[in-house]
JSON list of C-alpha atoms in Angstrom, two decimals:
[
{"chain": "A", "resi": 1, "resn": "MET", "atom": "CA", "xyz": [-19.30, -34.11, 40.56]},
{"chain": "A", "resi": 2, "resn": "LEU", "atom": "CA", "xyz": [-18.30, -36.55, 37.57]},
{"chain": "A", "resi": 3, "resn": "SER", "atom": "CA", "xyz": [-20.36, -35.75, 35.32]},
{"chain": "A", "resi": 4, "resn": "GLU", "atom": "CA", "xyz": [-19.69, -31.81, 35.77]},
{"chain": "A", "resi": 5, "resn": "GLN", "atom": "CA", "xyz": [-16.28, -32.84, 35.14]},
{"chain": "A", "resi": 6, "resn": "LEU", "atom": "CA", "xyz": [-17.12, -34.82, 31.66]},
{"chain": "A", "resi": 7, "resn": "LEU", "atom": "CA", "xyz": [-19.28, -31.70, 30.74]},
{"chain": "A", "resi": 8, "resn": "ILE", "atom": "CA", "xyz": [-16.32, -29.44, 31.07]},
{"chain": "A", "resi": 9, "resn": "ALA", "atom": "CA", "xyz": [-14.39, -31.41, 29.20]},
{"chain": "A", "resi": 10, "resn": "SER", "atom": "CA", "xyz": [-16.24, -32.35, 26.46]},
{"chain": "A", "resi": 11, "resn": "CYS", "atom": "CA", "xyz": [-17.43, -28.64, 25.95]},
{"chain": "A", "resi": 12, "resn": "SER", "atom": "CA", "xyz": [-13.67, -27.63, 26.23]},
{"chain": "A", "resi": 13, "resn": "LEU", "atom": "CA", "xyz": [-12.84, -30.38, 23.58]},
{"chain": "A", "resi": 14, "resn": "LEU", "atom": "CA", "xyz": [-15.74, -29.02, 21.39]},
{"chain": "A", "resi": 15, "resn": "GLY", "atom": "CA", "xyz": [-14.72, -25.33, 21.23]},
{"chain": "A", "resi": 16, "resn": "MET", "atom": "CA", "xyz": [-11.15, -26.38, 20.38]},
{"chain": "A", "resi": 17, "resn": "MET", "atom": "CA", "xyz": [-11.73, -28.31, 17.48]},
{"chain": "A", "resi": 18, "resn": "ILE", "atom": "CA", "xyz": [-14.04, -25.60, 15.97]},
{"chain": "A", "resi": 19, "resn": "LEU", "atom": "CA", "xyz": [-11.29, -23.10, 16.92]},
{"chain": "A", "resi": 20, "resn": "ALA", "atom": "CA", "xyz": [-8.78, -25.69, 15.31]},
{"chain": "A", "resi": 21, "resn": "THR", "atom": "CA", "xyz": [-11.17, -25.83, 12.19]},
{"chain": "A", "resi": 22, "resn": "ALA", "atom": "CA", "xyz": [-11.92, -22.38, 11.88]},
{"chain": "A", "resi": 23, "resn": "MET", "atom": "CA", "xyz": [-7.86, -21.67, 11.32]},
{"chain": "A", "resi": 24, "resn": "LEU", "atom": "CA", "xyz": [-7.43, -24.34, 9.31]},
{"chain": "A", "resi": 25, "resn": "LYS", "atom": "CA", "xyz": [-10.01, -22.60, 6.60]},
{"chain": "A", "resi": 26, "resn": "GLY", "atom": "CA", "xyz": [-8.45, -19.71, 7.30]},
{"chain": "A", "resi": 27, "resn": "TRP", "atom": "CA", "xyz": [-4.73, -21.05, 6.59]},
{"chain": "A", "resi": 28, "resn": "GLN", "atom": "CA", "xyz": [-6.53, -22.83, 3.48]},
{"chain": "A", "resi": 29, "resn": "GLY", "atom": "CA", "xyz": [-7.35, -19.21, 2.40]},
{"chain": "A", "resi": 30, "resn": "TRP", "atom": "CA", "xyz": [-4.05, -17.55, 2.94]},
{"chain": "A", "resi": 31, "resn": "LEU", "atom": "CA", "xyz": [-2.46, -19.97, 1.18]},
{"chain": "A", "resi": 32, "resn": "ALA", "atom": "CA", "xyz": [-4.89, -19.42, -1.80]},
{"chain": "A", "resi": 33, "resn": "LEU", "atom": "CA", "xyz": [-3.88, -15.73, -1.59]},
{"chain": "A", "resi": 34, "resn": "LYS", "atom": "CA", "xyz": [-0.06, -16.44, -1.48]},
{"chain": "A", "resi": 35, "resn": "GLU", "atom": "CA", "xyz": [-0.75, -18.73, -4.46]},
{"chain": "A", "resi": 36, "resn": "ARG", "atom": "CA", "xyz": [-2.58, -16.76, -6.69]},
{"chain": "A", "resi": 37, "resn": "GLU", "atom": "CA", "xyz": [0.15, -13.50, -6.02]},
{"chain": "A", "resi": 38, "resn": "LEU", "atom": "CA", "xyz": [2.87, -16.01, -6.72]},
{"chain": "A", "resi": 39, "resn": "ASN", "atom": "CA", "xyz": [0.86, -16.91, -10.53]},
{"chain": "A", "resi": 40, "resn": "LEU", "atom": "CA", "xyz": [0.56, -12.93, -10.87]},
{"chain": "A", "resi": 41, "resn": "ARG", "atom": "CA", "xyz": [4.45, -12.35, -10.02]},
{"chain": "A", "resi": 42, "resn": "THR", "atom": "CA", "xyz": [5.39, -15.54, -12.77]},
{"chain": "A", "resi": 43, "resn": "MET", "atom": "CA", "xyz": [3.26, -14.63, -15.53]},
{"chain": "A", "resi": 44, "resn": "PRO", "atom": "CA", "xyz": [4.26, -11.76, -18.12]},
{"chain": "A", "resi": 45, "resn": "MET", "atom": "CA", "xyz": [3.19, -8.93, -17.61]},
{"chain": "A", "resi": 46, "resn": "GLU", "atom": "CA", "xyz": [2.25, -6.89, -20.72]},
{"chain": "A", "resi": 47, "resn": "ILE", "atom": "CA", "xyz": [2.87, -3.17, -21.47]},
{"chain": "A", "resi": 48, "resn": "GLU", "atom": "CA", "xyz": [0.83, -1.15, -24.04]},
{"chain": "A", "resi": 49, "resn": "GLY", "atom": "CA", "xyz": [0.62, -2.75, -27.37]},
{"chain": "A", "resi": 50, "resn": "GLY", "atom": "CA", "xyz": [1.40, -6.46, -26.48]},
{"chain": "A", "resi": 51, "resn": "VAL", "atom": "CA", "xyz": [5.12, -5.63, -25.78]},
{"chain": "A", "resi": 52, "resn": "ARG", "atom": "CA", "xyz": [6.70, -7.30, -22.62]},
{"chain": "A", "resi": 53, "resn": "GLU", "atom": "CA", "xyz": [8.69, -5.76, -19.89]},
{"chain": "A", "resi": 54, "resn": "GLY", "atom": "CA", "xyz": [11.99, -6.03, -21.75]},
{"chain": "A", "resi": 55, "resn": "ALA", "atom": "CA", "xyz": [11.13, -4.68, -25.18]},
{"chain": "A", "resi": 56, "resn": "ALA", "atom": "CA", "xyz": [8.98, -1.77, -23.45]},
{"chain": "A", "resi": 57, "resn": "ARG", "atom": "CA", "xyz": [12.20, -0.70, -21.94]},
{"chain": "A", "resi": 58, "resn": "ILE", "atom": "CA", "xyz": [14.03, -0.57, -25.21]},
{"chain": "A", "resi": 59, "resn": "GLU", "atom": "CA", "xyz": [11.37, 1.34, -26.63]},
{"chain": "A", "resi": 60, "resn": "LEU", "atom": "CA", "xyz": [11.53, 3.81, -23.62]},
{"chain": "A", "resi": 61, "resn": "ALA", "atom": "CA", "xyz": [14.86, 4.09, -24.07]},
{"chain": "A", "resi": 62, "resn": "ASP", "atom": "CA", "xyz": [14.26, 4.82, -27.64]},
{"chain": "A", "resi": 63, "resn": "LEU", "atom": "CA", "xyz": [11.46, 7.75, -26.70]},
{"chain": "A", "resi": 64, "resn": "LYS", "atom": "CA", "xyz": [13.86, 9.34, -24.62]},
{"chain": "A", "resi": 65, "resn": "GLU", "atom": "CA", "xyz": [16.53, 9.82, -27.05]},
{"chain": "A", "resi": 66, "resn": "ARG", "atom": "CA", "xyz": [13.71, 11.02, -30.04]},
{"chain": "A", "resi": 67, "resn": "ILE", "atom": "CA", "xyz": [12.71, 13.71, -26.85]},
{"chain": "A", "resi": 68, "resn": "ARG", "atom": "CA", "xyz": [16.35, 14.54, -26.52]},
{"chain": "A", "resi": 69, "resn": "LYS", "atom": "CA", "xyz": [16.97, 15.35, -30.34]},
{"chain": "A", "resi": 70, "resn": "LEU", "atom": "CA", "xyz": [13.58, 17.01, -31.12]},
{"chain": "A", "resi": 71, "resn": "GLU", "atom": "CA", "xyz": [14.87, 19.60, -27.40]},
{"chain": "A", "resi": 72, "resn": "ALA", "atom": "CA", "xyz": [18.06, 19.86, -29.51]},
{"chain": "A", "resi": 73, "resn": "ILE", "atom": "CA", "xyz": [16.67, 20.91, -32.64]},
{"chain": "A", "resi": 74, "resn": "ALA", "atom": "CA", "xyz": [14.05, 23.08, -30.70]},
{"chain": "A", "resi": 75, "resn": "ASN", "atom": "CA", "xyz": [17.07, 24.96, -29.35]},
{"chain": "A", "resi": 76, "resn": "GLY", "atom": "CA", "xyz": [18.70, 25.39, -32.23]},
{"chain": "A", "resi": 77, "resn": "VAL", "atom": "CA", "xyz": [21.22, 22.78, -31.71]},
{"chain": "A", "resi": 78, "resn": "ASP", "atom": "CA", "xyz": [23.07, 20.65, -34.64]},
{"chain": "A", "resi": 79, "resn": "LEU", "atom": "CA", "xyz": [23.27, 17.29, -33.79]}
]
């Protein structure tokens, strides 16, 4: 009777230790993933030609202005 209870207790303890180890491994993997995501987010993203995001917005606005002028010329409107 006592040995049966001891066997059940030791198997339960072993099972909980295995479960805790697996959960800890998963938690560490999740933290590593989130750390990589944060590192990618904080690194300045480069756009075509090595231009940073702010400069790319200015370049995009300039291109839109050029397109507007070309469309005006194509329609015969004098700027």
